[in-house]
Short mmCIF file of C-alpha atoms in Angstrom, two decimals:
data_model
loop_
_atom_site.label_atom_id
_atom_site.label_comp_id
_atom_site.label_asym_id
_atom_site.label_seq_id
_atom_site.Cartn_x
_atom_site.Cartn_y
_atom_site.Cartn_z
CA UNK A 131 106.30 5.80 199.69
CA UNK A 132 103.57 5.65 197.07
CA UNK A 133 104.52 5.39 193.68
CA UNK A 134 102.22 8.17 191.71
CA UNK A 135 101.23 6.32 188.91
CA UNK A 136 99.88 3.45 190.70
CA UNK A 137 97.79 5.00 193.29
CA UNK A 138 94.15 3.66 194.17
CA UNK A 139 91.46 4.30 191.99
CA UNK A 140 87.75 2.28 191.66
CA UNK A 141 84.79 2.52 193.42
CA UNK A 142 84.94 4.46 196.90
CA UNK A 143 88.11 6.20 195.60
CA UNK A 144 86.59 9.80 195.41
CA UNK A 145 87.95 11.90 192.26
CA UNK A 146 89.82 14.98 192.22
CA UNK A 147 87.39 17.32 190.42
CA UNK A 148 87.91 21.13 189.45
CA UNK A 149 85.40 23.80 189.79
CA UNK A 150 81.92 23.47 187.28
CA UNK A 151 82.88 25.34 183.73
CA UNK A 152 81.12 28.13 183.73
CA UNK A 153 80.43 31.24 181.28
CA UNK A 154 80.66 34.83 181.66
CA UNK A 155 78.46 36.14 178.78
CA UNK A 156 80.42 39.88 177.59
CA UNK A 157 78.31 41.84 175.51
CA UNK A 158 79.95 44.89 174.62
CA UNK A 159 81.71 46.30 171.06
CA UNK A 160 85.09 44.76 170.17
CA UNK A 161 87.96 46.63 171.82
CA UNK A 162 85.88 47.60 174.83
CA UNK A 163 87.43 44.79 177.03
CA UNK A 164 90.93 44.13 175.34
CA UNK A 165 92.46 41.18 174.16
CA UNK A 166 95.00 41.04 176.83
CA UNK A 167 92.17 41.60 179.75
CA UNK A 168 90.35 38.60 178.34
CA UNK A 169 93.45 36.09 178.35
CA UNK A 170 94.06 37.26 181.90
CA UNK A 171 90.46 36.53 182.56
CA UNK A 172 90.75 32.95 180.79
CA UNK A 173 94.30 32.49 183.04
CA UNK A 174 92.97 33.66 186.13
CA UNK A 175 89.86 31.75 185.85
CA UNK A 176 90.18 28.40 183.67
CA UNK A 177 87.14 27.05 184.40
CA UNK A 178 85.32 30.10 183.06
CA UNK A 179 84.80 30.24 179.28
CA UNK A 180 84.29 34.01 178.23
CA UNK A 181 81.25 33.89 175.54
CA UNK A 182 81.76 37.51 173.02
CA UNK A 183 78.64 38.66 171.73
CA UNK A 184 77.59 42.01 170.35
CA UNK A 185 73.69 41.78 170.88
CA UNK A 186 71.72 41.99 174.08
CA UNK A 187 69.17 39.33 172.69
CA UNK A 188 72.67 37.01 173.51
CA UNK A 189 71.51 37.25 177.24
CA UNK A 190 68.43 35.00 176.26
CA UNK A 191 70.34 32.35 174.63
CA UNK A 192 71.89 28.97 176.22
CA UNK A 193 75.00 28.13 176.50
CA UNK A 194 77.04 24.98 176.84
CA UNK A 195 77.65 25.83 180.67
CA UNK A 196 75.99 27.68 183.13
CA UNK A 197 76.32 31.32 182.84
CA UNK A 198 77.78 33.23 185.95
CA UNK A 199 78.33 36.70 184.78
CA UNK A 200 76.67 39.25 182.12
CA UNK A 201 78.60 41.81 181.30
CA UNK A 202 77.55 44.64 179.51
CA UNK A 203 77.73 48.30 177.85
CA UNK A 204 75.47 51.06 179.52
CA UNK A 205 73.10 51.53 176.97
CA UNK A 206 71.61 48.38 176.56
CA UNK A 207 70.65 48.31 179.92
CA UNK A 208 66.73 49.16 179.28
CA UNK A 209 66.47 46.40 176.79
CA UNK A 210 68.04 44.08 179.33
CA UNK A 211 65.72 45.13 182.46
CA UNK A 212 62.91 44.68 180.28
CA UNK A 213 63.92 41.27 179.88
CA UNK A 214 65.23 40.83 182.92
CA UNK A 215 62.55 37.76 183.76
CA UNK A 216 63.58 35.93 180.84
CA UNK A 217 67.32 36.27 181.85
CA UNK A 218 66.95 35.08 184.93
CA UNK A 219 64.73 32.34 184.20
CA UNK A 220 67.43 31.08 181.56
CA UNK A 221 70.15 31.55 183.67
CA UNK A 222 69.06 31.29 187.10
CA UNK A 223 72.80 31.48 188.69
CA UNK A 224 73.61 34.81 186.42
CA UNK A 225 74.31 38.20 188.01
CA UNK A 226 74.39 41.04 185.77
CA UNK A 227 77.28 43.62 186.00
CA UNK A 228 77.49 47.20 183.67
CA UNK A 229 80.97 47.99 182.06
CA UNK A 230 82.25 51.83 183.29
CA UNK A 231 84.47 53.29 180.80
CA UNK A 232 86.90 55.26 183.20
CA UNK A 233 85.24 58.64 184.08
CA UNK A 234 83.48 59.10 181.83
CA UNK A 235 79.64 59.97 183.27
CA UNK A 236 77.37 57.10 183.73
CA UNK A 237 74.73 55.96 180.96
CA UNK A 238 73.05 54.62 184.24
CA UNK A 239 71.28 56.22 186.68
CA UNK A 240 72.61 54.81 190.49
CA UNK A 241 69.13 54.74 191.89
CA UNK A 242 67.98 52.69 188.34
CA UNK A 243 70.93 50.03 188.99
CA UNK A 244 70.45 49.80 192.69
CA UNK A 245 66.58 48.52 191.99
CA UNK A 246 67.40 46.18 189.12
CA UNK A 247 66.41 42.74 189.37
CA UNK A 248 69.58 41.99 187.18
CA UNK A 249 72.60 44.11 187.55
CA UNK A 250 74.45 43.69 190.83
CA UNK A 251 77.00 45.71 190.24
CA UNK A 252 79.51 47.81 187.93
CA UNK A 253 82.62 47.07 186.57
CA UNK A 254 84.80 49.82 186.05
CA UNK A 255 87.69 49.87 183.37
CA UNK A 256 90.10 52.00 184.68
CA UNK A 257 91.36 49.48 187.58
CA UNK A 258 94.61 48.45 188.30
CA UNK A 259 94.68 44.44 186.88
CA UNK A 260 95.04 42.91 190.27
CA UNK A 261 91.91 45.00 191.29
CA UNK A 262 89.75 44.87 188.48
CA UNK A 263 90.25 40.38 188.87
CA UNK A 264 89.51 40.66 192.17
CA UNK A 265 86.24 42.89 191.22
CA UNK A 266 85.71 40.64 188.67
CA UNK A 267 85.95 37.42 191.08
CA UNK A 268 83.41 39.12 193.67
CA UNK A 269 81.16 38.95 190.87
CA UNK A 270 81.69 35.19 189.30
CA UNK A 271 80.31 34.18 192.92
CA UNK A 272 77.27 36.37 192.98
CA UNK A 273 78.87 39.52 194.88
CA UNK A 274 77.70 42.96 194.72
CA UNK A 275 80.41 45.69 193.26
CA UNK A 276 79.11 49.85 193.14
CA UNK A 277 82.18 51.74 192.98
CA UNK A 278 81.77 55.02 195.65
CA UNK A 279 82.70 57.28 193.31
CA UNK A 280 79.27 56.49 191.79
CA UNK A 281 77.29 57.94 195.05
CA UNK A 282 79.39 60.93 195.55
CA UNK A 283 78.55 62.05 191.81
CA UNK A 284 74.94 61.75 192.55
CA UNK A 285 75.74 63.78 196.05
CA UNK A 286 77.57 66.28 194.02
CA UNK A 287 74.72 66.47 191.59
CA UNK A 288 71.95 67.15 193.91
CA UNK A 289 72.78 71.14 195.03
CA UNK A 290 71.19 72.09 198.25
CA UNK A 291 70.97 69.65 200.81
CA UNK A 292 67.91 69.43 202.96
CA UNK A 293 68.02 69.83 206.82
CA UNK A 294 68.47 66.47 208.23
CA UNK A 295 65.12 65.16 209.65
CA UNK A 296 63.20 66.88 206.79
CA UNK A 297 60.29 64.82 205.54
CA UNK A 298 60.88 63.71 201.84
CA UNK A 299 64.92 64.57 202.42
CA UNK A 300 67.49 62.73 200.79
CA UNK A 301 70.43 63.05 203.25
CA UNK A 302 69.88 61.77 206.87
CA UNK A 303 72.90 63.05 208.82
CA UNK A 304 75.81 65.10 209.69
CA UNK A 305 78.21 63.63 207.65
CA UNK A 306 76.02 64.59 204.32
CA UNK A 307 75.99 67.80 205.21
CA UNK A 308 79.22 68.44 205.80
CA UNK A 309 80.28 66.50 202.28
CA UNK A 310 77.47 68.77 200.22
CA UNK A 311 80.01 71.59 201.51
CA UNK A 312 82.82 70.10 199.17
CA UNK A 313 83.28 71.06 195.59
CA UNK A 314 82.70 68.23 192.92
CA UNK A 315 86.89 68.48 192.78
CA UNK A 316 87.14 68.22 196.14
CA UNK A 317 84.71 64.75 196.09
CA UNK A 318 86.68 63.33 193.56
CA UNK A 319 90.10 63.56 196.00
CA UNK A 320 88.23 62.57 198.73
CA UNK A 321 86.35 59.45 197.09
CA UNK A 322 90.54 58.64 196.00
CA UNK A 323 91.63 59.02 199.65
CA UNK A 324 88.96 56.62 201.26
CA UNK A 325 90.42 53.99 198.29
CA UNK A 326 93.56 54.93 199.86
CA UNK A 327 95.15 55.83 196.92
CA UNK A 328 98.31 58.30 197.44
CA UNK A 329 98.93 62.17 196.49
CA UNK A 330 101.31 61.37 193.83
CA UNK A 331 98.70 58.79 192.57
CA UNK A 332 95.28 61.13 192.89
CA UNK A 333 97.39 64.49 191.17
CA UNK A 334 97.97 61.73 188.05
CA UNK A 335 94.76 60.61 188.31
CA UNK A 336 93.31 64.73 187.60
CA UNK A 337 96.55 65.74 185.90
CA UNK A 338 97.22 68.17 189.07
CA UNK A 339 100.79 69.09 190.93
CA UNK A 340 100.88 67.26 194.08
CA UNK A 341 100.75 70.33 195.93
CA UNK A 342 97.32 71.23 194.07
CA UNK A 343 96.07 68.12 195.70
CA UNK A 344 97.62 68.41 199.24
CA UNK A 345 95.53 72.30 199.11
CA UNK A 346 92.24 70.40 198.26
CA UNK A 347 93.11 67.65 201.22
CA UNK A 348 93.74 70.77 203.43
CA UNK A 349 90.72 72.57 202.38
CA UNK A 350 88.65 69.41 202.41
CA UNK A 351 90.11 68.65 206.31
CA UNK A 352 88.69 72.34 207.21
CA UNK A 353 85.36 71.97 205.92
CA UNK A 354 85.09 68.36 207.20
CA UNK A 355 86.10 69.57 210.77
CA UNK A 356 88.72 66.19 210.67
CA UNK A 357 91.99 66.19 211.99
CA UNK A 358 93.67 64.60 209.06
CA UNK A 359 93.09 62.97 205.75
CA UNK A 360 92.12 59.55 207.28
CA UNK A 361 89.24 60.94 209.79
CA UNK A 362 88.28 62.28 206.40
CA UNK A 363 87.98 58.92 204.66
CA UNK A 364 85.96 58.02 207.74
CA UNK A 365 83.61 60.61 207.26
CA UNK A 366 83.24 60.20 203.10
CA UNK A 367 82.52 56.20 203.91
CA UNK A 368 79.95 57.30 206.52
CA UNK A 369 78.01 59.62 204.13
CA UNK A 370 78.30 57.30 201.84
CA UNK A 371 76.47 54.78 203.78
CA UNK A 372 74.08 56.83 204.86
CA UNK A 373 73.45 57.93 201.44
CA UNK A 374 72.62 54.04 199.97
CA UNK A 375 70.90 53.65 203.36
CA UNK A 376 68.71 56.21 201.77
CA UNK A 377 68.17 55.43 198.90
CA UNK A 378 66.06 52.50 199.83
CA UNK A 379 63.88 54.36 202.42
CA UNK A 380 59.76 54.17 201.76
#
C-alpha cells in the first residue's frame, strides 16, 4: 500500500489542479443579494470570487481573474448595452445575467434582453436555494436562463391575438390561441404547473385557497381542450416555444 505522504512527485508526475478562479462581477445595491446567498455562492463555488460593486462603469474594469458572470439590477441595463463592446472585449468569457426581484414587473423588455449582445439570461430572486445555484451554475458556464413566466406576461400583455398565418402576426399556432383565451390569473397557474410546482404550493404562491386554484386548473383544462393539468403544461411549453420561435422571425 502507498504511504500518502511519500507518493511520486517531479517531472512527468501530472498535478492535481482545481478549476481556474474565476469572478462573478454583482452589481446591484447592498441587500439586493443577501449575505447568506453570497456565502452559499462562495461554498458552492470556491473557485469563484464574488466581486460587489455598486456602479455599472465596474463592468469595464479588470479584475485579478477572469470574469464569468455580470450580474446586475434592471435599470442599468441601457448603460450596460451601450457598452456592451467594451465589456466583452475586457472580459471576453463574461455572460451577462439581470437580477428579477420576485414578481415584481420587469424593468426589461423580453424582446430587448433576447437581442442583447450581453445578457444571456435572468436571474430571478424568488427561487428555492437549490434552484436558484443550479440557475446560477448554468450561467458560470455560459448557459442561457429566461424564466417562462417572462413570455407568458408579454402573451398576456398583447390583447387580441392575430389569426395564425397572418402576415406581420405575432403568434404562429394553435396553442397561442388557445393560451390568449386564459386570464393573466389563469397564466400565472399555468406557467406554475409546467414548473411542476403543486396546488398547495401555487395557492401560497397568489395567497389563494387551494380550491381557488384547483377552479382556475379546471377552467384553464376547459379552455385548453386538455384532459388534465399535465396535457396543459404540454400545451403552455408549446406556446411558449412557439412564441420565442417568434420572436426572432424577419
Amino acid at each position: 500500500m502507498t504511504d500518502p505522504q511519500h507518493m511520486a512527485t517531479g517531472p512527468g508526475v501530472p498535478e492535481e489542479v482545481g478549476p481556474p478562479r474565476r469572478t462573478m462581477l454583482l452589481i446591484a445595491m447592498p441587500g439586493t443579494v443577501s449575505a447568506n446567498l453570497i456565502r452559499a455562492v462562495e461554498i458552492e463555488f470556491p473557485s469563484v470570487t464574488v466581486e460587489q460593486r455598486l456602479e455599472a462603469s465596474a463592468a469595464r474594469m479588470s479584475y485579478p481573474d477572469p470574469v464569468a458572470l455580470i450580474l446586475f439590477e434592471p435599470y442599468m441595463f441601457a448603460s450596460l448595452e451601450v457598452a456592451s463592446a467594451d465589456i466583452l472585449r475586457l472580459h471576453p468569457l463574461a455572460s451577462a445575467a439581470v437580477i428579477e426581484h420576485g414578481d415584481r414587473e420587469p424593468s426589461c423588455r423580453l424582446s430587448d434582453l433576447l437581442g442583447s449582445r450581453l445578457v444571456r439570461g435572468v436571474l430571478p430572486m424568488d427561487l428555492k436555494l437549490d434552484v436558484w445555484l443550479s440557475v446560477l451554475r448554468l450561467m458560470l458556464h455560459g448557459g442561457e436562463y429566461f424564466p417562462a413566466r417572462l413570455f407568458f406576461r408579454q402573451i398576456a400583455g398583447e390583447g387580441a391575438v392575430p389569426s395564425a398565418g397572418v402576415a406581420g402576426g405575432s403568434f404562429t399556432g394553435a396553442a397561442d390561441n388557445d393560451l390568449a383565451t386564459l386570464t393573466a390569473r389563469e397564466l400565472q397557474i399555468l406557467e406554475m404547473v409546467a414548473r411542476g410546482l403543486q396546488n398547495k404550493i401555487i395557492a401560497a404562491e397568489f395567497s389563494l385557497s387551494e380550491h381557488t386554484v384547483k377552479v382556475h386548473l379546471h377552467n384553464i383544462i376547459g379552455k385548453l381542450g386538455v384532459q388534465n393539468r399535465s396535457e396543459a403544461a404540454a400545451r403552455f411549453r408549446e406556446g411558449i416555444s412557439a412564441r420565442a420561435d417568434g420572436m426572432f422571425r424577419v
